[in-house]
mmCIF file of C-alpha atoms in Angstrom:
data_model
loop_
_atom_site.group_PDB
_atom_site.id
_atom_site.type_symbol
_atom_site.label_atom_id
_atom_site.label_comp_id
_atom_site.label_asym_id
_atom_site.label_seq_id
_atom_site.Cartn_x
_atom_site.Cartn_y
_atom_site.Cartn_z
ATOM 1 C CA ARG A 14 12.199 -19.556 -88.493
ATOM 2 C CA THR A 15 13.524 -20.542 -91.927
ATOM 3 C CA ILE A 16 12.273 -24.107 -91.423
ATOM 4 C CA ALA A 17 8.898 -22.779 -90.258
ATOM 5 C CA GLU A 18 8.606 -20.616 -93.378
ATOM 6 C CA VAL A 19 9.531 -23.564 -95.606
ATOM 7 C CA ASN A 20 6.786 -25.642 -94.002
ATOM 8 C CA ASP A 21 4.321 -22.770 -94.315
ATOM 9 C CA LYS A 22 4.966 -22.218 -98.021
ATOM 10 C CA SER A 23 5.323 -25.864 -99.061
ATOM 11 C CA SER A 24 2.448 -27.604 -100.837
ATOM 12 C CA ALA A 25 0.989 -30.927 -99.724
ATOM 13 C CA ASN A 26 3.588 -32.847 -101.730
ATOM 14 C CA GLY A 27 6.448 -30.855 -100.210
ATOM 15 C CA SER A 28 7.193 -28.671 -103.240
ATOM 16 C CA MET A 29 7.381 -24.889 -103.362
ATOM 17 C CA THR A 30 7.809 -22.217 -106.006
ATOM 18 C CA VAL A 31 11.197 -20.726 -106.772
ATOM 19 C CA ARG A 32 9.861 -17.335 -105.710
ATOM 20 C CA ASP A 33 8.761 -18.666 -102.308
ATOM 21 C CA LEU A 34 12.114 -20.398 -101.853
ATOM 22 C CA ALA A 35 13.930 -17.142 -102.660
ATOM 23 C CA TYR A 36 11.848 -15.299 -100.083
ATOM 24 C CA VAL A 37 12.497 -17.915 -97.404
ATOM 25 C CA LEU A 38 16.234 -17.924 -98.089
ATOM 26 C CA SER A 39 16.352 -14.115 -98.055
ATOM 27 C CA TYR A 40 15.617 -14.280 -94.319
ATOM 28 C CA ALA A 41 18.518 -16.675 -93.709
ATOM 29 C CA ALA A 42 20.864 -14.437 -95.733
ATOM 30 C CA ALA A 43 19.671 -11.225 -94.054
ATOM 31 C CA ALA A 44 20.149 -12.782 -90.602
ATOM 32 C CA ILE A 45 23.917 -12.753 -91.248
ATOM 33 C CA GLY A 46 23.777 -8.964 -90.999
ATOM 34 C CA ASP A 47 25.879 -8.143 -94.060
ATOM 35 C CA GLY A 48 24.339 -6.074 -96.838
ATOM 36 C CA HIS A 49 26.593 -7.648 -99.482
ATOM 37 C CA THR A 50 25.656 -11.221 -98.537
ATOM 38 C CA ARG A 51 22.204 -11.507 -100.017
ATOM 39 C CA ILE A 52 19.723 -13.322 -102.229
ATOM 40 C CA ASN A 53 19.495 -11.529 -105.579
ATOM 41 C CA TYR A 54 16.007 -12.233 -106.822
ATOM 42 C CA SER A 55 13.711 -9.959 -108.792
ATOM 43 C CA TYR A 56 10.700 -10.139 -111.057
ATOM 44 C CA ASP A 57 8.122 -7.941 -112.740
ATOM 45 C CA ILE A 58 5.007 -7.387 -110.656
ATOM 46 C CA ASP A 59 1.834 -8.621 -112.343
ATOM 47 C CA ALA A 60 -0.261 -5.461 -112.531
ATOM 48 C CA THR A 61 -3.303 -7.441 -113.722
ATOM 49 C CA ASP A 62 -3.620 -9.377 -110.459
ATOM 50 C CA ALA A 63 -6.205 -7.453 -108.446
ATOM 51 C CA ARG A 64 -5.479 -9.548 -105.353
ATOM 52 C CA LYS A 65 -2.152 -7.819 -104.810
ATOM 53 C CA ARG A 66 -2.386 -4.932 -102.347
ATOM 54 C CA PHE A 67 -0.118 -1.934 -101.827
ATOM 55 C CA LEU A 68 0.060 1.276 -99.823
ATOM 56 C CA PRO A 69 -1.839 4.138 -101.474
ATOM 57 C CA PHE A 70 1.241 6.383 -101.421
ATOM 58 C CA ALA A 71 5.005 6.244 -101.931
ATOM 59 C CA VAL A 72 7.271 6.413 -98.896
ATOM 60 C CA ALA A 73 10.791 7.701 -98.365
ATOM 61 C CA SER A 74 13.318 6.903 -95.667
ATOM 62 C CA ASN A 75 14.218 9.750 -93.321
ATOM 63 C CA ASP A 76 17.008 8.583 -91.030
ATOM 64 C CA GLY A 77 15.136 5.477 -89.910
ATOM 65 C CA SER A 78 11.644 6.937 -90.189
ATOM 66 C CA LEU A 79 9.216 6.577 -93.079
ATOM 67 C CA VAL A 80 7.597 9.657 -94.566
ATOM 68 C CA ILE A 81 5.026 9.916 -97.324
ATOM 69 C CA SER A 82 6.922 11.249 -100.313
ATOM 70 C CA ARG A 83 4.158 11.108 -102.910
ATOM 71 C CA ASP A 84 0.458 11.108 -102.090
ATOM 72 C CA PRO A 85 -1.920 11.098 -105.070
ATOM 73 C CA GLY A 86 -4.652 12.404 -102.785
ATOM 74 C CA GLY A 87 -2.527 15.429 -101.946
ATOM 75 C CA GLN A 88 -3.393 15.375 -98.237
ATOM 76 C CA PHE A 89 -0.467 13.779 -96.440
ATOM 77 C CA GLY A 90 2.689 14.534 -98.400
ATOM 78 C CA GLY A 91 5.654 14.901 -96.041
ATOM 79 C CA ALA A 92 3.851 13.265 -93.119
ATOM 80 C CA GLU A 93 5.728 10.697 -91.039
ATOM 81 C CA ILE A 94 4.053 7.310 -90.581
ATOM 82 C CA ILE A 95 3.956 6.599 -86.843
ATOM 83 C CA SER A 96 1.922 3.393 -86.745
ATOM 84 C CA ILE A 97 -0.208 1.070 -88.864
ATOM 85 C CA ASN A 98 -3.177 -0.690 -87.254
ATOM 86 C CA GLY A 99 -1.931 0.393 -83.837
ATOM 87 C CA THR A 100 1.543 -1.131 -84.283
ATOM 88 C CA PRO A 101 4.635 1.118 -84.484
ATOM 89 C CA VAL A 102 5.575 1.211 -88.145
ATOM 90 C CA ARG A 103 8.976 -0.428 -87.682
ATOM 91 C CA GLU A 104 7.353 -3.364 -85.897
ATOM 92 C CA PHE A 105 4.587 -3.559 -88.499
ATOM 93 C CA LEU A 106 7.266 -3.808 -91.194
ATOM 94 C CA ARG A 107 9.418 -6.211 -89.188
ATOM 95 C CA PRO A 108 8.327 -9.337 -91.148
ATOM 96 C CA VAL A 109 9.696 -7.824 -94.359
ATOM 97 C CA LEU A 110 12.630 -5.890 -92.830
ATOM 98 C CA ASP A 111 13.933 -9.215 -91.491
ATOM 99 C CA HIS A 112 14.278 -10.367 -95.111
ATOM 100 C CA ILE A 113 16.181 -7.296 -96.304
ATOM 101 C CA PRO A 114 19.984 -7.597 -95.977
ATOM 102 C CA GLY A 115 21.927 -4.891 -94.206
ATOM 103 C CA GLU A 116 24.125 -4.155 -91.220
ATOM 104 C CA THR A 117 21.835 -1.497 -89.753
ATOM 105 C CA LEU A 118 18.090 -1.153 -89.380
ATOM 106 C CA LYS A 119 18.229 2.277 -90.991
ATOM 107 C CA PHE A 120 19.727 0.808 -94.164
ATOM 108 C CA ARG A 121 17.086 -1.923 -94.269
ATOM 109 C CA ILE A 122 14.350 0.687 -93.959
ATOM 110 C CA TYR A 123 16.048 2.712 -96.697
ATOM 111 C CA GLN A 124 15.987 -0.309 -99.011
ATOM 112 C CA PHE A 125 12.311 -0.964 -98.307
ATOM 113 C CA ALA A 126 11.490 2.620 -99.265
ATOM 114 C CA ARG A 127 13.718 2.518 -102.340
ATOM 115 C CA ASP A 128 11.954 -0.594 -103.683
ATOM 116 C CA GLN A 129 8.645 -0.281 -101.883
ATOM 117 C CA SER A 130 6.510 -2.016 -104.506
ATOM 118 C CA PHE A 131 8.850 -5.006 -104.853
ATOM 119 C CA TRP A 132 9.228 -5.651 -101.126
ATOM 120 C CA SER A 133 5.511 -5.168 -100.511
ATOM 121 C CA ASP A 134 4.669 -7.733 -103.180
ATOM 122 C CA PHE A 135 7.530 -10.152 -102.449
ATOM 123 C CA SER A 136 6.545 -10.333 -98.789
ATOM 124 C CA GLY A 137 2.787 -10.195 -99.316
ATOM 125 C CA LEU A 138 2.756 -7.822 -96.351
ATOM 126 C CA PHE A 139 -0.484 -6.134 -97.377
ATOM 127 C CA SER A 140 -2.213 -9.166 -98.914
ATOM 128 C CA GLY A 141 -5.823 -9.382 -97.802
ATOM 129 C CA LEU A 142 -5.638 -5.919 -96.251
ATOM 130 C CA GLY A 143 -8.371 -3.859 -97.862
ATOM 131 C CA SER A 144 -7.935 -0.921 -95.509
ATOM 132 C CA PHE A 145 -5.869 0.047 -92.486
ATOM 133 C CA ASN A 146 -5.638 2.573 -89.685
ATOM 134 C CA ALA A 147 -2.621 4.860 -89.639
ATOM 135 C CA ALA A 148 -1.275 7.449 -87.250
ATOM 136 C CA LEU A 149 0.571 10.208 -89.096
ATOM 137 C CA ARG A 150 2.716 13.068 -87.834
ATOM 138 C CA LEU A 151 1.939 15.964 -90.143
ATOM 139 C CA LYS A 152 4.512 18.547 -91.153
ATOM 140 C CA ASP A 153 3.226 20.940 -88.486
ATOM 141 C CA GLY A 154 3.903 18.315 -85.803
ATOM 142 C CA THR A 155 0.300 17.357 -85.097
ATOM 143 C CA ILE A 156 -0.749 13.702 -84.993
ATOM 144 C CA LYS A 157 -3.616 12.689 -87.253
ATOM 145 C CA LYS A 158 -5.319 9.294 -87.188
ATOM 146 C CA VAL A 159 -6.825 8.202 -90.501
ATOM 147 C CA ARG A 160 -8.301 5.132 -92.148
ATOM 148 C CA LEU A 161 -6.970 4.474 -95.632
ATOM 149 C CA ASN A 162 -7.638 1.939 -98.365
ATOM 150 C CA THR A 163 -4.898 -0.143 -99.932
ATOM 151 C CA VAL A 164 -4.669 -0.166 -103.744
ATOM 152 C CA ASP A 165 -4.075 -2.860 -106.353
ATOM 153 C CA ALA A 166 -0.943 -3.099 -108.487
ATOM 154 C CA ALA A 167 -2.429 -0.913 -111.211
ATOM 155 C CA GLY A 168 -3.048 1.854 -108.675
ATOM 156 C CA ALA A 169 0.228 1.528 -106.773
ATOM 157 C CA VAL A 170 2.238 4.733 -106.581
ATOM 158 C CA SER A 171 5.700 4.522 -108.134
ATOM 159 C CA ASP A 172 8.474 4.256 -105.584
ATOM 160 C CA GLY A 173 9.696 7.585 -104.287
ATOM 161 C CA GLY A 174 12.078 6.511 -101.556
ATOM 162 C CA ALA A 175 15.285 7.433 -103.359
ATOM 163 C CA GLU A 176 16.337 9.916 -105.959
ATOM 164 C CA ARG A 177 16.870 7.835 -109.083
ATOM 165 C CA GLY A 178 19.237 8.301 -111.955
ATOM 166 C CA GLY A 179 22.767 7.081 -112.461
ATOM 167 C CA GLY A 180 26.197 8.427 -113.145
ATOM 168 C CA VAL A 181 27.606 11.755 -112.082
ATOM 169 C CA SER A 182 26.301 15.254 -112.798
ATOM 170 C CA LEU A 183 27.043 18.873 -111.913
ATOM 171 C CA ALA A 184 24.700 21.732 -111.072
ATOM 172 C CA VAL A 185 26.164 25.208 -110.649
ATOM 173 C CA TYR A 186 24.473 27.811 -108.443
ATOM 174 C CA TYR A 187 26.114 30.948 -109.753
ATOM 175 C CA LYS A 188 24.613 33.424 -107.293
ATOM 176 C CA ALA A 189 25.829 31.328 -104.371
ATOM 177 C CA GLY A 190 29.111 30.397 -106.060
ATOM 178 C CA VAL A 191 28.501 26.734 -105.276
ATOM 179 C CA GLY A 192 29.021 23.664 -107.442
ATOM 180 C CA TRP A 193 26.924 20.601 -106.598
ATOM 181 C CA ILE A 194 28.089 17.185 -107.823
ATOM 182 C CA SER A 195 25.438 14.460 -107.563
ATOM 183 C CA TYR A 196 27.166 11.089 -107.720
ATOM 184 C CA ALA A 197 24.715 8.187 -107.941
ATOM 185 C CA SER A 198 27.112 5.253 -108.362
ATOM 186 C CA PHE A 199 30.850 4.641 -108.680
ATOM 187 C CA ASP A 200 31.023 3.232 -112.199
ATOM 188 C CA ASN A 201 34.560 2.487 -113.364
ATOM 189 C CA SER A 202 34.087 3.349 -117.016
ATOM 190 C CA GLU A 203 35.920 5.571 -119.446
ATOM 191 C CA GLN A 204 32.694 7.522 -119.941
ATOM 192 C CA GLN A 205 32.381 8.347 -116.245
ATOM 193 C CA LYS A 206 36.052 9.286 -116.008
ATOM 194 C CA LYS A 207 35.537 11.726 -118.884
ATOM 195 C CA GLU A 208 32.445 13.149 -117.173
ATOM 196 C CA ILE A 209 34.386 13.721 -113.940
ATOM 197 C CA ALA A 210 37.258 15.398 -115.806
ATOM 198 C CA SER A 211 34.760 17.621 -117.612
ATOM 199 C CA ILE A 212 33.066 18.574 -114.330
ATOM 200 C CA PHE A 213 36.291 19.722 -112.660
ATOM 201 C CA LYS A 214 37.347 21.553 -115.797
ATOM 202 C CA ARG A 215 34.081 23.493 -115.682
ATOM 203 C CA LEU A 216 34.410 24.205 -111.950
ATOM 204 C CA ARG A 217 37.850 25.705 -112.515
ATOM 205 C CA ALA A 218 36.839 27.675 -115.603
ATOM 206 C CA GLU A 219 33.828 29.233 -113.862
ATOM 207 C CA GLY A 220 35.666 30.113 -110.653
ATOM 208 C CA ILE A 221 33.444 28.116 -108.315
ATOM 209 C CA ARG A 222 34.458 28.744 -104.709
ATOM 210 C CA ASP A 223 32.736 25.915 -102.848
ATOM 211 C CA LEU A 224 31.982 22.351 -103.921
ATOM 212 C CA VAL A 225 29.417 19.893 -102.566
ATOM 213 C CA LEU A 226 29.776 16.157 -103.217
ATOM 214 C CA ASP A 227 26.335 14.577 -102.846
ATOM 215 C CA LEU A 228 26.506 10.804 -102.219
ATOM 216 C CA ARG A 229 22.944 10.382 -100.996
ATOM 217 C CA GLY A 230 21.511 7.163 -102.351
ATOM 218 C CA ASN A 231 24.890 6.088 -103.737
ATOM 219 C CA LEU A 232 25.008 2.345 -103.090
ATOM 220 C CA GLY A 233 28.658 2.057 -104.090
ATOM 221 C CA GLY A 234 30.509 0.533 -107.009
ATOM 222 C CA ASP A 235 34.228 0.626 -107.815
ATOM 223 C CA SER A 236 36.247 2.357 -105.082
ATOM 224 C CA SER A 237 38.878 3.450 -107.611
ATOM 225 C CA MET A 238 36.399 6.089 -108.790
ATOM 226 C CA GLY A 239 36.370 7.533 -105.287
ATOM 227 C CA ASP A 240 40.165 7.598 -105.411
ATOM 228 C CA LEU A 241 39.890 9.525 -108.677
ATOM 229 C CA ILE A 242 37.675 12.148 -107.030
ATOM 230 C CA PHE A 243 40.212 12.496 -104.207
ATOM 231 C CA SER A 244 42.943 13.222 -106.762
ATOM 232 C CA TYR A 245 41.000 16.374 -107.743
ATOM 233 C CA ILE A 246 40.392 17.643 -104.208
ATOM 234 C CA SER A 247 43.465 16.610 -102.176
ATOM 235 C CA ARG A 248 47.184 16.895 -102.850
ATOM 236 C CA LYS A 249 47.771 13.872 -100.608
ATOM 237 C CA LYS A 250 47.615 10.424 -102.134
ATOM 238 C CA ILE A 251 44.333 9.093 -100.770
ATOM 239 C CA THR A 252 42.899 5.660 -101.366
ATOM 240 C CA GLN A 253 39.523 5.264 -99.720
ATOM 241 C CA LEU A 254 40.319 1.681 -98.710
ATOM 242 C CA ASN A 255 43.320 1.378 -96.438
ATOM 243 C CA GLY A 256 44.470 -1.960 -97.823
ATOM 244 C CA LYS A 257 43.793 -3.860 -94.603
ATOM 245 C CA VAL A 258 41.915 -7.042 -95.488
ATOM 246 C CA LYS A 259 41.247 -10.324 -93.739
ATOM 247 C CA ILE A 260 42.661 -13.014 -96.000
ATOM 248 C CA SER A 261 40.480 -16.024 -96.856
ATOM 249 C CA LYS A 262 40.822 -18.928 -99.288
ATOM 250 C CA GLU A 263 37.807 -17.591 -101.172
ATOM 251 C CA LEU A 264 39.431 -14.167 -101.494
ATOM 252 C CA ILE A 265 42.626 -15.668 -102.902
ATOM 253 C CA GLY A 266 40.557 -17.751 -105.311
ATOM 254 C CA ALA A 267 38.809 -14.622 -106.573
ATOM 255 C CA PHE A 268 42.007 -12.537 -106.714
ATOM 256 C CA PRO A 269 44.965 -14.689 -107.841
ATOM 257 C CA GLN A 270 47.329 -11.741 -107.291
ATOM 258 C CA LEU A 271 46.954 -12.429 -103.551
ATOM 259 C CA LYS A 272 48.239 -16.010 -103.847
ATOM 260 C CA GLN A 273 51.489 -15.041 -102.134
ATOM 261 C CA LEU A 274 49.412 -14.445 -98.981
ATOM 262 C CA GLU A 275 48.193 -18.053 -98.663
ATOM 263 C CA SER A 276 50.162 -18.481 -95.443
ATOM 264 C CA HIS A 277 48.194 -15.580 -93.907
ATOM 265 C CA VAL A 278 44.657 -17.027 -94.223
ATOM 266 C CA GLY A 279 42.592 -15.796 -91.279
ATOM 267 C CA GLU A 280 44.907 -12.833 -90.642
ATOM 268 C CA VAL A 281 44.361 -9.130 -91.288
ATOM 269 C CA VAL A 282 47.132 -7.856 -93.545
ATOM 270 C CA ASN A 283 47.961 -4.484 -95.085
ATOM 271 C CA THR A 284 48.175 -4.613 -98.888
ATOM 272 C CA ASP A 285 48.294 -0.887 -99.711
ATOM 273 C CA SER A 286 49.543 2.503 -98.573
ATOM 274 C CA ASP A 287 48.145 6.030 -98.574
ATOM 275 C CA LYS A 288 51.557 7.684 -98.277
ATOM 276 C CA GLY A 289 52.755 10.004 -100.990
ATOM 277 C CA VAL A 290 51.510 12.844 -103.155
ATOM 278 C CA ASN A 291 48.984 12.651 -105.978
ATOM 279 C CA PRO A 292 49.923 13.836 -109.441
ATOM 280 C CA VAL A 293 47.965 17.097 -109.520
ATOM 281 C CA PRO A 294 45.357 17.113 -112.307
ATOM 282 C CA GLU A 295 45.223 20.135 -114.558
ATOM 283 C CA ASP A 296 41.842 21.107 -113.098
ATOM 284 C CA PHE A 297 42.640 20.499 -109.421
ATOM 285 C CA PHE A 298 39.987 22.093 -107.160
ATOM 286 C CA VAL A 299 41.619 24.370 -104.588
ATOM 287 C CA CYS A 300 38.597 25.676 -102.621
ATOM 288 C CA ARG A 301 36.331 24.242 -99.915
ATOM 289 C CA VAL A 302 34.654 20.849 -100.276
ATOM 290 C CA TYR A 303 31.607 19.517 -98.413
ATOM 291 C CA LEU A 304 30.181 15.989 -98.410
ATOM 292 C CA VAL A 305 26.479 15.063 -98.097
ATOM 293 C CA VAL A 306 25.460 11.509 -97.122
ATOM 294 C CA ASP A 307 22.369 9.622 -95.966
ATOM 295 C CA ASN A 308 21.204 6.134 -94.982
ATOM 296 C CA GLY A 309 21.591 5.103 -98.633
ATOM 297 C CA SER A 310 25.304 5.987 -98.854
ATOM 298 C CA TYR A 311 26.646 2.456 -98.877
ATOM 299 C CA SER A 312 29.638 0.268 -99.710
ATOM 300 C CA SER A 313 32.199 2.321 -101.696
ATOM 301 C CA ALA A 314 30.265 5.500 -100.890
ATOM 302 C CA SER A 315 30.626 4.685 -97.195
ATOM 303 C CA SER A 316 34.359 4.032 -97.618
ATOM 304 C CA PHE A 317 34.699 7.351 -99.436
ATOM 305 C CA ALA A 318 33.045 9.139 -96.520
ATOM 306 C CA ALA A 319 35.412 7.422 -94.084
ATOM 307 C CA ALA A 320 38.487 8.579 -96.015
ATOM 308 C CA PHE A 321 36.968 12.066 -96.367
ATOM 309 C CA ARG A 322 36.621 12.175 -92.570
ATOM 310 C CA GLU A 323 40.029 10.751 -91.771
ATOM 311 C CA HIS A 324 41.950 13.064 -94.105
ATOM 312 C CA LYS A 325 39.949 16.100 -92.945
ATOM 313 C CA ILE A 326 38.964 17.116 -96.483
ATOM 314 C CA GLY A 327 35.954 19.122 -95.266
ATOM 315 C CA GLU A 328 32.696 18.971 -93.380
ATOM 316 C CA ILE A 329 30.191 16.130 -93.715
ATOM 317 C CA LEU A 330 26.456 16.893 -93.626
ATOM 318 C CA GLY A 331 23.348 14.734 -93.775
ATOM 319 C CA SER A 332 22.216 11.662 -91.869
ATOM 320 C CA GLU A 333 24.043 8.537 -90.757
ATOM 321 C CA GLY A 334 25.633 6.539 -93.568
ATOM 322 C CA GLY A 335 24.129 3.211 -94.580
ATOM 323 C CA GLU A 336 27.033 0.926 -93.697
ATOM 324 C CA PRO A 337 29.421 0.692 -90.740
ATOM 325 C CA LEU A 338 32.919 1.825 -91.677
ATOM 326 C CA ILE A 339 34.304 -1.549 -90.614
ATOM 327 C CA ALA A 340 32.285 -3.853 -92.824
ATOM 328 C CA PHE A 341 32.349 -6.680 -95.328
ATOM 329 C CA GLY A 342 32.249 -6.367 -99.094
ATOM 330 C CA ASN A 343 33.704 -7.352 -102.468
ATOM 331 C CA ALA A 344 30.858 -9.816 -102.943
ATOM 332 C CA LEU A 345 31.409 -13.016 -104.901
ATOM 333 C CA LYS A 346 28.568 -14.263 -107.114
ATOM 334 C CA PHE A 347 26.994 -17.718 -106.889
ATOM 335 C CA SER A 348 23.774 -19.457 -107.907
ATOM 336 C CA LEU A 349 21.910 -22.435 -106.479
ATOM 337 C CA ARG A 350 22.220 -25.574 -108.584
ATOM 338 C CA TYR A 351 18.569 -26.501 -109.080
ATOM 339 C CA SER A 352 16.505 -23.348 -108.603
ATOM 340 C CA GLY A 353 19.008 -21.037 -110.283
ATOM 341 C CA ILE A 354 18.523 -18.478 -107.515
ATOM 342 C CA ARG A 355 21.456 -16.077 -107.544
ATOM 343 C CA TYR A 356 23.184 -14.884 -104.386
ATOM 344 C CA THR A 357 26.337 -13.104 -103.295
ATOM 345 C CA VAL A 358 28.696 -13.618 -100.359
ATOM 346 C CA SER A 359 31.252 -11.083 -99.098
ATOM 347 C CA ALA A 360 34.880 -12.049 -99.589
ATOM 348 C CA CYS A 361 36.592 -9.215 -97.689
ATOM 349 C CA ARG A 362 36.344 -7.229 -94.509
ATOM 350 C CA TYR A 363 37.429 -3.616 -94.842
ATOM 351 C CA PHE A 364 38.749 -1.183 -92.240
ATOM 352 C CA PRO A 365 39.127 2.613 -92.278
ATOM 353 C CA TRP A 366 42.619 4.043 -92.033
ATOM 354 C CA LYS A 367 41.957 5.337 -88.532
ATOM 355 C CA PRO A 368 38.964 3.551 -86.982
ATOM 356 C CA LEU A 369 36.970 5.320 -84.290
ATOM 357 C CA PRO A 370 34.882 3.701 -81.546
ATOM 358 C CA GLY A 371 31.572 2.612 -83.060
ATOM 359 C CA ASP A 372 32.845 2.346 -86.637
ATOM 360 C CA ASP A 373 31.838 -1.322 -86.617
ATOM 361 C CA LYS A 374 28.333 -0.536 -85.347
ATOM 362 C CA HIS A 375 27.032 2.442 -87.326
ATOM 363 C CA GLY A 376 27.586 4.382 -90.511
ATOM 364 C CA ILE A 377 29.511 7.628 -90.809
ATOM 365 C CA ILE A 378 28.145 10.264 -88.419
ATOM 366 C CA PRO A 379 27.984 13.695 -90.114
ATOM 367 C CA ASP A 380 29.557 16.773 -88.576
ATOM 368 C CA ILE A 381 26.206 18.510 -89.139
ATOM 369 C CA VAL A 382 23.200 16.211 -88.772
ATOM 370 C CA LEU A 383 20.360 17.418 -90.978
ATOM 371 C CA ASN A 384 17.441 16.717 -88.690
ATOM 372 C CA ASP A 385 13.873 17.971 -89.016
ATOM 373 C CA ALA A 386 14.541 21.005 -86.831
ATOM 374 C CA ARG A 387 17.333 22.234 -89.096
ATOM 375 C CA LEU A 388 15.493 21.488 -92.339
ATOM 376 C CA ARG A 389 12.049 22.757 -91.369
ATOM 377 C CA PRO A 390 12.774 26.424 -92.236
ATOM 378 C CA TYR A 391 13.844 25.186 -95.681
ATOM 379 C CA GLY A 392 10.758 23.092 -96.307
ATOM 380 C CA GLY A 393 12.793 19.927 -95.736
ATOM 381 C CA ARG A 394 15.047 20.642 -98.731
ATOM 382 C CA VAL A 395 18.580 19.479 -97.979
ATOM 383 C CA LYS A 396 20.137 21.332 -100.895
ATOM 384 C CA ASP A 397 18.663 24.681 -99.805
ATOM 385 C CA PHE A 398 19.982 24.256 -96.259
ATOM 386 C CA VAL A 399 23.485 23.265 -97.374
ATOM 387 C CA ILE A 400 23.871 26.093 -99.885
ATOM 388 C CA ASP A 401 22.528 28.669 -97.438
ATOM 389 C CA THR A 402 24.928 27.411 -94.764
ATOM 390 C CA ILE A 403 27.880 27.705 -97.142
ATOM 391 C CA VAL A 404 26.941 31.246 -98.169
ATOM 392 C CA LYS A 405 26.482 32.362 -94.541
ATOM 393 C CA ARG A 406 29.824 30.910 -93.484
ATOM 394 C CA ARG A 407 31.566 32.602 -96.358
ATOM 395 C CA ALA A 408 30.001 35.930 -95.351
ATOM 396 C CA GLN A 409 31.009 35.440 -91.700
ATOM 397 C CA LYS A 410 34.581 34.687 -92.712
ATOM 398 C CA ALA A 411 34.681 37.779 -94.907
ATOM 399 C CA SER A 412 33.342 39.986 -92.094
ATOM 400 C CA ARG A 413 36.090 38.779 -89.748
ATOM 401 C CA LEU A 414 38.715 39.779 -92.303
ATOM 402 C CA ILE A 415 37.421 43.351 -92.576
#
């Protein structure tokens, strides 16, 4: 298929643009099935080119489905897209999903929704498509068939597939007695460490009884930041990565401190330990902790969820995580000599402390799956469901003590 795409995009003299080459190679990289091994290519979409076509609404990923998250027309917000031009939506998107790196189809769909405009333009999926037929499942469950017009770049709706924003933040719901930490990326910086310390200081000072860690849309970062969070919520020494890695020459080249393991190339070795007790921070959180994940909880966020599960810190809610718990990572950066196209290749394979069957096939499975049936009474709002569940459980526990 890669050769066929090269032939299709090559000019009469056998040349092709760097952008077309990047798109062709993205299929070859994605076929490996590792979200960290990927072509890293981006550009600004030319909004003056009226030939470019896009969906007339923004979509969001909902556990492998696509829903309309923002509809300028105001008619179909929240509706699930069932099919486009008579083809099930996943199959309609297959030509572009095959170019998006990831271990699971759900994570590939999540990435399409997160960067809908880029992937639509990069693939040319809607080029020449002035209008299309769509079957939509409305919020009341009814199926509605409609004919819609595509829009040009100037009229494209900004991506709504993922909650944006970076860093870490705290919202306190005083009436419910719940603290909600939204953690968008694990950034190993002094600033983020100060923010985390400030958050737990506030939680302690205000007597918050239940804490929610929200890792939805967290694509990872430095796992040591997850270890830092664990130091505030568990007295056990917890590192989210168990230290088991498969040693390769490339890994040793990237991490000279592993040179003593040269004789173990090709073997899985244990380089760390989770035994011991953490130094207890001044603002250690002593109450209940919940974790919320979704198809966009990836890489270090996925490893955090695995350690959270294995050490029985608390309940996990949401939808399946974006990455299998046995997966590759620690990507090394490269670039092609002539085109300058940048790409990354995983150097390590990571394992949970206590793998379960299926951990190499799917992401973390929540204790409470937040499906449509559970969220419907809350208008689809995850936060409302989680907080209400916490408050009800607290009341039930109190009633049993009376």
